[in-house]
XYZ file of C-alpha atoms in Angstrom:
469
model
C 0.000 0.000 0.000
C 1.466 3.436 -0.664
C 1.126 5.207 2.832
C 1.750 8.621 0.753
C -1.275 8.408 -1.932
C -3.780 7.142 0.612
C -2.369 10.028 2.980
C -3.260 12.200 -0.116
C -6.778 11.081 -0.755
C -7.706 11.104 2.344
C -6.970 14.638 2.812
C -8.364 15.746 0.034
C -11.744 13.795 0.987
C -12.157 15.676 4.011
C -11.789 19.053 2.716
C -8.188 19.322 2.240
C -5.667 21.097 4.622
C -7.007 24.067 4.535
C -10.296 22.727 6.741
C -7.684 20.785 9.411
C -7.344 22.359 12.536
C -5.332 19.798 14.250
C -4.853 15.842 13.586
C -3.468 12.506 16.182
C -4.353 8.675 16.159
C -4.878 6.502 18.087
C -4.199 2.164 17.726
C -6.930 2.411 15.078
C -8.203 5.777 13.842
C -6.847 8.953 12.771
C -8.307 11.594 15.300
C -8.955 15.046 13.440
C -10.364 18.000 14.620
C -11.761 19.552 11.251
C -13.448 23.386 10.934
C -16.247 22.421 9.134
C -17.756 18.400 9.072
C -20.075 19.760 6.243
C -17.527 19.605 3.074
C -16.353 16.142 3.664
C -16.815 14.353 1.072
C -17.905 10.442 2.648
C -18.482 8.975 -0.790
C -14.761 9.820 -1.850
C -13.744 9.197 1.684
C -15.152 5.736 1.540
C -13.734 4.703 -1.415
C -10.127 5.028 0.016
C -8.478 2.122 -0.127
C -7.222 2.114 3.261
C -9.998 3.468 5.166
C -12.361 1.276 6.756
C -14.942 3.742 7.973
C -15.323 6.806 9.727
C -17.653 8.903 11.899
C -18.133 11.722 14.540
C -17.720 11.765 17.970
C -17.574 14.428 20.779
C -16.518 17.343 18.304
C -13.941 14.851 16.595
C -14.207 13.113 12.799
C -12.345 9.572 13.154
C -11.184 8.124 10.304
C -11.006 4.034 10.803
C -7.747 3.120 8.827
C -6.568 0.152 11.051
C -3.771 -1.425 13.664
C -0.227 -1.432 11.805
C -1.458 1.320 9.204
C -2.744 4.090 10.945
C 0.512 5.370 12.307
C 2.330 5.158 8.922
C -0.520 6.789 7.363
C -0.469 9.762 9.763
C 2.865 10.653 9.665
C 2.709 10.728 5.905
C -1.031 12.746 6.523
C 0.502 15.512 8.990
C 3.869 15.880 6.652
C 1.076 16.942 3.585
C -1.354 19.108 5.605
C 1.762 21.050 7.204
C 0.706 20.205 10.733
C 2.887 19.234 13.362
C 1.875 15.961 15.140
C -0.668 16.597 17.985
C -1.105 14.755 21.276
C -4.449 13.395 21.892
C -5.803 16.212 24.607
C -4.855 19.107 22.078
C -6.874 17.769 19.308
C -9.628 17.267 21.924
C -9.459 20.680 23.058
C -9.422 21.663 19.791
C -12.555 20.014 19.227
C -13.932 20.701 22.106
C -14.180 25.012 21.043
C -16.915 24.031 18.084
C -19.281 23.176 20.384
C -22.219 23.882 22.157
C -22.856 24.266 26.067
C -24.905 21.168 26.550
C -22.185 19.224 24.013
C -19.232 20.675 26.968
C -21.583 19.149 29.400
C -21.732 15.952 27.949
C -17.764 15.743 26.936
C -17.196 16.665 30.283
C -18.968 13.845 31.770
C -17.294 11.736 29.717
C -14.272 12.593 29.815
C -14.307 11.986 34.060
C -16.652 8.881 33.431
C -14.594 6.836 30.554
C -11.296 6.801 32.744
C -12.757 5.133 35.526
C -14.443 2.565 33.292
C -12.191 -0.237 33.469
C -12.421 -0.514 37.139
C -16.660 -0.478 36.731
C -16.027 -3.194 34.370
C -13.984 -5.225 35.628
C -16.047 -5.302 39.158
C -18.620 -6.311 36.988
C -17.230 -9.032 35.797
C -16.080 -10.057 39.049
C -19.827 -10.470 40.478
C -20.639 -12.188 37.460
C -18.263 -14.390 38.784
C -19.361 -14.068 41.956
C -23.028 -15.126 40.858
C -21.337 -18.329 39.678
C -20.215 -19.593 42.586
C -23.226 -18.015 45.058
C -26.502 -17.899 42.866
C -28.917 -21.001 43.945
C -30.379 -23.141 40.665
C -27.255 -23.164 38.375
C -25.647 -25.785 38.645
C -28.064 -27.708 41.427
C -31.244 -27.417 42.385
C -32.383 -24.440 45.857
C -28.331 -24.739 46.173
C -25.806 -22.485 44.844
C -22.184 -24.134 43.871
C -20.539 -23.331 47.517
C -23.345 -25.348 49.229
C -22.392 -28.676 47.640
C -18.522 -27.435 47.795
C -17.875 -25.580 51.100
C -14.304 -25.608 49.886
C -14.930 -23.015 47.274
C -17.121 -20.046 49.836
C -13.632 -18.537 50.664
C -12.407 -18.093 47.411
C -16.176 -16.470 46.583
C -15.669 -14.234 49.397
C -12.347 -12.879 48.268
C -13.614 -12.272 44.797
C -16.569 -10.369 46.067
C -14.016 -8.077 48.364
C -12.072 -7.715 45.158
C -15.331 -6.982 42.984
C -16.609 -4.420 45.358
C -14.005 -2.526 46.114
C -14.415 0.156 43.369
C -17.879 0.460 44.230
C -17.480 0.840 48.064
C -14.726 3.267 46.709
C -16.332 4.684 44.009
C -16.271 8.362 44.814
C -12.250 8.245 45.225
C -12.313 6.883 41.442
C -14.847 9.737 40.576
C -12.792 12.551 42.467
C -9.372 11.334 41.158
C -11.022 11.729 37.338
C -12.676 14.682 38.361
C -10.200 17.060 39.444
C -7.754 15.568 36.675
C -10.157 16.891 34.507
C -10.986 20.088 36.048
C -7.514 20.842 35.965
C -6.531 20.551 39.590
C -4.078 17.947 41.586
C -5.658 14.238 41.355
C -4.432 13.626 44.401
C -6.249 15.616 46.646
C -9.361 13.941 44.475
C -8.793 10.991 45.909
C -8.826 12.169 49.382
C -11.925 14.382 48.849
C -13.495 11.306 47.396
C -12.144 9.078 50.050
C -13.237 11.582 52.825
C -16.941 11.239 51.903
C -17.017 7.494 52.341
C -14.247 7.661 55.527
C -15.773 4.450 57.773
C -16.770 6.700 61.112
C -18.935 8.131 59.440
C -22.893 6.781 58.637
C -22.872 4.583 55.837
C -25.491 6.280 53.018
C -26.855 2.432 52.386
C -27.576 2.617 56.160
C -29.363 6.292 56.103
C -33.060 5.178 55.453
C -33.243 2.754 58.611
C -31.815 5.399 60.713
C -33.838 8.488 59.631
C -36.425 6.007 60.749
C -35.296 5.058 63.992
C -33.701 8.983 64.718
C -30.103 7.354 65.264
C -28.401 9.503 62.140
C -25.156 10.615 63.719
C -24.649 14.217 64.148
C -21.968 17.479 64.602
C -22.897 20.079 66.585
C -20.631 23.500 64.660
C -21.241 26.035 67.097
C -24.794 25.348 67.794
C -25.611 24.493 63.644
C -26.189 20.497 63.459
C -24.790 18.524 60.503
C -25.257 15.034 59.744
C -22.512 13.008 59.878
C -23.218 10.102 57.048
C -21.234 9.052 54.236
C -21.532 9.047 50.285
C -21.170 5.620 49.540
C -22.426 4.936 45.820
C -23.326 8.590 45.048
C -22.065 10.288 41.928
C -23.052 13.966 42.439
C -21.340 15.074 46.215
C -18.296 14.103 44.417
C -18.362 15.730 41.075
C -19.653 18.843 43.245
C -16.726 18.356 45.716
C -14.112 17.794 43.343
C -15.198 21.078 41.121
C -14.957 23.323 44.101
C -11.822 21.657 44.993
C -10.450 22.479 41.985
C -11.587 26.218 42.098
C -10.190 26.540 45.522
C -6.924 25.104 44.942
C -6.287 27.290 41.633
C -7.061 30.247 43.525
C -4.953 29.601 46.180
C -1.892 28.510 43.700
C -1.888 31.830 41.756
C -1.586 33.974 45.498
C 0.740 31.467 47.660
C 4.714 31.497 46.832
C 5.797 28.375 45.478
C 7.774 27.535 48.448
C 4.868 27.321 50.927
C 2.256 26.247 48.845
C 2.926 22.219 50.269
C 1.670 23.716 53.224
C -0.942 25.820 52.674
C -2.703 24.916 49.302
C -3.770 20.932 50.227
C -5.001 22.153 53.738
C -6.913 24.642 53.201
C -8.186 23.016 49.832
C -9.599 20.470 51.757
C -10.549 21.578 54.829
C -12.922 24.473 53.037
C -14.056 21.878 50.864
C -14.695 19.727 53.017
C -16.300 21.274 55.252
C -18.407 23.393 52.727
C -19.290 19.458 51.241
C -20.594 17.973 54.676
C -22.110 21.597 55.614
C -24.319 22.217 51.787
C -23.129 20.414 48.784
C -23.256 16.913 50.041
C -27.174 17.153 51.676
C -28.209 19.065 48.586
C -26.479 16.267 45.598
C -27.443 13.614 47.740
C -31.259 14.613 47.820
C -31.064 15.643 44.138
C -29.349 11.944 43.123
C -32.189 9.959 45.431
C -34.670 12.157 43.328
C -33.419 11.338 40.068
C -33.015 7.460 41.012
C -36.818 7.672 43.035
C -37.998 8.791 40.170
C -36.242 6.449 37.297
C -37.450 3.194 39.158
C -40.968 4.445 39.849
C -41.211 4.972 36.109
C -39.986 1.898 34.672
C -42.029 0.251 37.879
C -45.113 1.137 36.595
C -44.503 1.373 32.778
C -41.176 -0.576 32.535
C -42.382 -2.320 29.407
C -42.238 1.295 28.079
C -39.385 2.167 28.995
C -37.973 -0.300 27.808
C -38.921 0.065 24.663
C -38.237 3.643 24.546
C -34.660 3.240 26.097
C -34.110 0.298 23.922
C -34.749 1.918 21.145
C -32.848 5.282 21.743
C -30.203 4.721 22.706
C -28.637 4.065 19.381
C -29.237 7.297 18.779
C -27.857 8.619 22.128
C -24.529 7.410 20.472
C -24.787 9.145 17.708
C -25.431 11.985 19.245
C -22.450 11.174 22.268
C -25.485 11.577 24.826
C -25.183 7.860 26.036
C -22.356 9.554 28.177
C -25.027 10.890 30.476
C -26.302 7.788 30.977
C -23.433 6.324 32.385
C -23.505 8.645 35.450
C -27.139 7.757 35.515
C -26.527 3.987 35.861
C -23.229 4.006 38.131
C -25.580 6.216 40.599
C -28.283 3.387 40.392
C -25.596 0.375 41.305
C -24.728 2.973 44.137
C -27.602 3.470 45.277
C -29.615 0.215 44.342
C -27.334 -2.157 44.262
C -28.599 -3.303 40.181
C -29.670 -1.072 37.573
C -32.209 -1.987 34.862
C -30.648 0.646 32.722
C -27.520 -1.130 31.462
C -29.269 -4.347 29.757
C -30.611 -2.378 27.614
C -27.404 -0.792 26.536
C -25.965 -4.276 26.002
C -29.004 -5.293 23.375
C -28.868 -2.051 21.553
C -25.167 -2.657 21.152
C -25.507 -6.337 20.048
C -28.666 -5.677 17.384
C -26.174 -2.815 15.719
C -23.210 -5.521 15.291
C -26.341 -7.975 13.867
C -26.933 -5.395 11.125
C -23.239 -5.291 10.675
C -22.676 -8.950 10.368
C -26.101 -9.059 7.527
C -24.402 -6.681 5.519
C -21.014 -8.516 5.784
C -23.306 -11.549 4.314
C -24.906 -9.756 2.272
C -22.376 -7.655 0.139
C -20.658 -9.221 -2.527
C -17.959 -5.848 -1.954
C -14.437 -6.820 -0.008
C -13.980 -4.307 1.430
C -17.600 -4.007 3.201
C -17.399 -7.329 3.756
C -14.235 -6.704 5.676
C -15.658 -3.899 7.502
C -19.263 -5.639 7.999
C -17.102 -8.158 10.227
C -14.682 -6.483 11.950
C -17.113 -3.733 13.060
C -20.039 -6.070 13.858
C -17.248 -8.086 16.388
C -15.973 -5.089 17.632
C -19.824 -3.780 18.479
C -20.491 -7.339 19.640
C -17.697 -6.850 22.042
C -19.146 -3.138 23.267
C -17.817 -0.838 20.872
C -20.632 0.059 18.390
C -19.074 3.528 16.864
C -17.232 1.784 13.590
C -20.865 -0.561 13.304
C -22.544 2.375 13.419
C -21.053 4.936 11.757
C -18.790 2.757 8.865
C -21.911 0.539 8.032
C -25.205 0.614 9.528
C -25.586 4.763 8.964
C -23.833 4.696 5.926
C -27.312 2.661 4.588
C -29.732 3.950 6.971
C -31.927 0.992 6.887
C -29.415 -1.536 9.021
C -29.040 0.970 11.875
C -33.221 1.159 11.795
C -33.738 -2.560 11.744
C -31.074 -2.511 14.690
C -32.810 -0.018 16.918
C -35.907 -1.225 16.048
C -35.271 -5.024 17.488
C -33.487 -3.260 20.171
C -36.716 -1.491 21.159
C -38.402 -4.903 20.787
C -35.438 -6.454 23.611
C -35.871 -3.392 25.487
C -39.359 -3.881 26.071
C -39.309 -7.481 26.930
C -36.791 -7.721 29.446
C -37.830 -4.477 31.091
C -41.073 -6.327 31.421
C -39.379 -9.192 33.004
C -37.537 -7.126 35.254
C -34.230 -8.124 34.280
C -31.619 -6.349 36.413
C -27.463 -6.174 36.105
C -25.327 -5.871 39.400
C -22.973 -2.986 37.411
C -21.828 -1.926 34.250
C -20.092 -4.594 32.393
C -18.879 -5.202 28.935
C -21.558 -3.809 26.904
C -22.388 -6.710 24.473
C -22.395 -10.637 24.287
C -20.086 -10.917 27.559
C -22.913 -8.335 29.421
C -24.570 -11.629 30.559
C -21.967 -12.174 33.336
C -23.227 -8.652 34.742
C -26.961 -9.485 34.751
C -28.318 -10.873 37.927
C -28.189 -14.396 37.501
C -32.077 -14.658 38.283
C -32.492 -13.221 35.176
C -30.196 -14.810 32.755
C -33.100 -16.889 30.861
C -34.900 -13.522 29.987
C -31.511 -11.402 29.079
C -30.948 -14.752 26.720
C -34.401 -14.308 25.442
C -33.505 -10.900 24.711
C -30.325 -11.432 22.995
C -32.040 -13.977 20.674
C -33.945 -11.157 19.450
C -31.675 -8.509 18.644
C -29.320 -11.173 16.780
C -32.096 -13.023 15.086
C -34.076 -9.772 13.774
C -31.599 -7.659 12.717
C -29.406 -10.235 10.822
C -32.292 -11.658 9.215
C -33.992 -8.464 8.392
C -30.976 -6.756 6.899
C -29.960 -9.295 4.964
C -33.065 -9.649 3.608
C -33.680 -6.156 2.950
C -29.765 -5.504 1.715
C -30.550 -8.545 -1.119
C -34.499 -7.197 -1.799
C -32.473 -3.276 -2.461
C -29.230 -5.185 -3.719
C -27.106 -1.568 -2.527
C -24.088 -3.453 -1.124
C-alpha cells in the first residue's frame, strides 16, 4: 500500500488542509479535529483504499484506517497538511471550542466517566463471577455451587471483596477523574473522594433505617447540626466536591509562593471543601441523586415495558449523538444506590442488534472491502464498541441501523417487562450476561435472541431485496 497516496486522498476527501485544525491517532483511527464536518466528502472518503470507515464523535471526525497502518498513514497525513503531530488532549481541546454548552456538558462527563471505566467493568465481571459460585439453581437445584462445595465459599468471598471494592470506593475513582479533569491535583481527588465514604462516618446504604429510627449521627458547629453520614455509591457530592476543589486550589496557587504552597494549598483546599461538602453540597447532591433514582425506578415500575422500549430503542441514537455519556452517570448512581440497575441491559441489546446489522451486511455484500468492515465492526460492536458498526456501516445505509434499533426497542421492552436487572456496568455486548443478575439470565438470553435473530435476518433480507451493497 502506498502510505503517501492514501495520505493524499484522504486529505483531500475531508476538505483538504485548509479545513484541518489539528490531527493525532490513536491504535486504530486517525483523530482530526476539522473546521467544518459539512464539506467532507464520505463517498470519496469511503472509497479510500485504506480506510475502513469513519464517523463523529464528541466534536472529533475519526477516520477508521486500522492497527499497523494508521501510524504510517499519519505521519505521511501531517507531513502533507503542514501540521505538526498533535497529542491526543490538544486535538480534543481543539474540538472541544466548536461546540455547544450542553455538548461541553456531555464531553465533560465523559471525559471523568470513561477513565474510571475499566475498574466499573472489571467489578462487573467479578460479580458475574461471583453469581457463579453463590446464585442457587445453576448448577443444582435451591443450592448455589458453595453449598455442595464448602471448599470453594472462601475463594467467593475474596472475589466479592475484590469486585466491590471500586464500588465501596467509588467516589475516590470519581474525584481522582474529576479534578484531573478540572484541571486541579488528582491527588487531593482521591482524598476528597475518600473523605466522603471515611468508615466513622454513617454509611449512606444505612441512612433510610436510621432516619427512621432517629439514630443519624450528628456534629454540633457552634450550635448548627450537621449530619454526619457518608456518600457511599453517590455520583453527584463528588463531582460537586471535586469542582470546588479544583476552584479553591487554583485560587490559592496563583496567590501562595511556590515555596509554601505544600503547606498551605492541600489544607486549606480540603478543609474548606470539606467542610463546605458535609455543611451544603453533600445534603443538597445527595437529595437531588435519590430524586433522580426515586424517580427512574418508579417509572420503569409502573410502565417498565415502556421504557424499555423507549430506552431500547434510543439509545442508538444517544450514540450518535455522544449523549449515552449521560447515561453512564445515571446507571453508576443506580448500582450505588440500588445495588442493580435496569438501565444497562438495555445498553448491552442495543449494542448487540447494531453488530447484527453489521454482520447481515457482511453476508450480504458481494464488496471486499464491506465485507471486511461488515465483520470487523459487527465483532468489535459485539464486544461493546458500536461507533465503527454504526457509523462505517449501519448509517452509511440507513436501513441496518433502523432494523437494529428497532429489534433493540423490541429487547428493550421485553426484558424491562421481566424485570431483568445487572449488578454494574459490564462489557456492553455478548459478555454483558456475566453482569446481569443471575435470576435473570433466561430472559436477558431471550432478549439477545432477538436482537441477533431480527436484525441479521432483516438486513440481509432487505440488503438482497435493495441489492445496494
Amino acid at each position: 500500500m502506498n502510505h503517501k497516496k492514501q495520505a493524499e486522498e484522504i486529505l483531500e476527501a475531508i476538505g483538504g488542509k485548509e479545513n484541518l485544525s489539528a490531527a493525532t491517532h490513536c491504535v486504530t483511527r486517525l483523530r482530526l479535529a476539522l473546521h467544518d464536518e459539512g464539506i467532507v466528502d464520505q463517498e470519496k472518503l469511503n472509497q479510500i483504499e485504506a480506510v475502513k470507515g469513519s464517523f463523529s464523535t464528541n466534536g472529533q471526525f475519526q477516520v477508521v484506517v486500522g492497527q499497523g497502518t494508521v501510524d504510517k498513514v499519519y505521519k505521511e497525513f501531517v507531513a502533507l497538511a503542514g501540521i505538526g503531530e498533535s497529542t491526543k488532549e490538544e486535538v480534543k481541546q481543539a474540538s472541544s471550542e466548536k461546540m455547544n454548552p450542553l455538548q461541553r456538558a456531555i464531553k465533560t462527563l465523559a471525559d471523568i466517566f470513561i477513565p474510571i471505566l475499566p475498574a466499573i467493568v472489571t467489578a462487573g465481571l467479578l460479580l458475574g463471577i461471583n453469581n457463579l459460585l453463590t446464585a442457587p439453581d445453576i448448577f443444582f437445584d435451591d443450592q448455589a455451587l458453595i453449598d455442595v462445595y464448602p471448599q470453594w465459599s472462601d475463594i467467593a468471598n475474596m472475589i466479592i471483596i475484590i469486585a466491590n471494592t471500586a464500588f465501596v470506593f467509588l467516589p475516590g475513582l470519581i474525584g481522582w477523574s474529576a479534578v484531573k479533569k478540572f484541571g486541579g491535583s488528582p491527588i487531593l481527588g482521591i482524598v476528597i473522594g475518600l473523605v466522603l465514604v471515611h468508615p466513622d462516618l454513617l454509611n449512606a446504604w444505612s441512612y433510610g433505617e436510621a432516619v427512621s429510627e432517629g439514630s443519624v449521627p450528628t456534629w454540633n458547629l457552634f450550635g448548627m447540626t450537621v449530619e454526619k453520614i457518608g456518600y457511599q455509591g453517590q455520583v453527584l457530592p463528588v463531582l460537586a466536591a471535586a469542582y470546588l476543589l479544583t476552584k479553591i486550589e487554583l485560587f490559592l496557587r496563583k496567590r501562595i509562593p511556590d515555596s509554601i504552597q505544600l503547606l498551605f494549598v492541600g489544607p486549606i483546599a480540603l478543609l474548606v471543601t470539606g467542610f463546605l461538602t458535609f455543611i451544603i453540597i453533600g445534603p443538597i447532591t445527595f437529595a437531588i441523586g435519590n430524586w433522580i433514582t426515586d424517580g427512574l425506578v418508579a417509572v420503569f415500575d409502573t410502565f417498565s415495558w415502556l421504557g424499555g422500549l423507549i430506552y431500547g430503542g434510543l439509545y442508538g441514537v444517544l450514540v450518535i449523538t455522544g449523549m449515552h455519556h449521560t447515561f453512564l452517570a445515571v446507571d453508576i448512581q443506580l448500582v450505588g444506590s440500588t445495588g442493580t440497575t435496569f438501565l444497562w441491559p438495555m445498553l448491552a441489546l442495543s449494542n448487540i442488534a447494531q453488530g447484527s446489522a453489521a454482520f447481515a451486511i457482511w453476508l450480504a455484500s458481494k464488496d471486499e472491502k464491506l465485507k471486511g468492515l461488515g465483520v470487523s465492526s459487527g465483532v468489535s460492536a459485539w464486544l461493546g464498541i458500536t461507533e465503527p458498526a454504526l457509523f462505517g456501516v449501519n448509517l452509511r445505509f440507513k436501513y441496518p441501523f433502523i432494523i437494529a434499533i428497532s429489534s433493540s426497542a423490541i429487547a428493550g421492552l421485553y426484558i424491562s417487562a421481566q424485570g431483568v436487572l445487572a449488578n454494574s456496568i459490564g462489557v456492553g455486548g455478548v459478555p454483558g450476561i456475566f453482569s446481569i443478575v443471575s435470576d435473570y439470565w433466561l430472559d436477558f438470553m431471550i432478549g439477545m435472541a432477538i436482537v441477533i435473530v431480527l436484525p441479521l435476518v432483516g438486513t440481509y433480507l432487505y440488503a438482497k431485496r435493495k441489492k445496494d451493497v
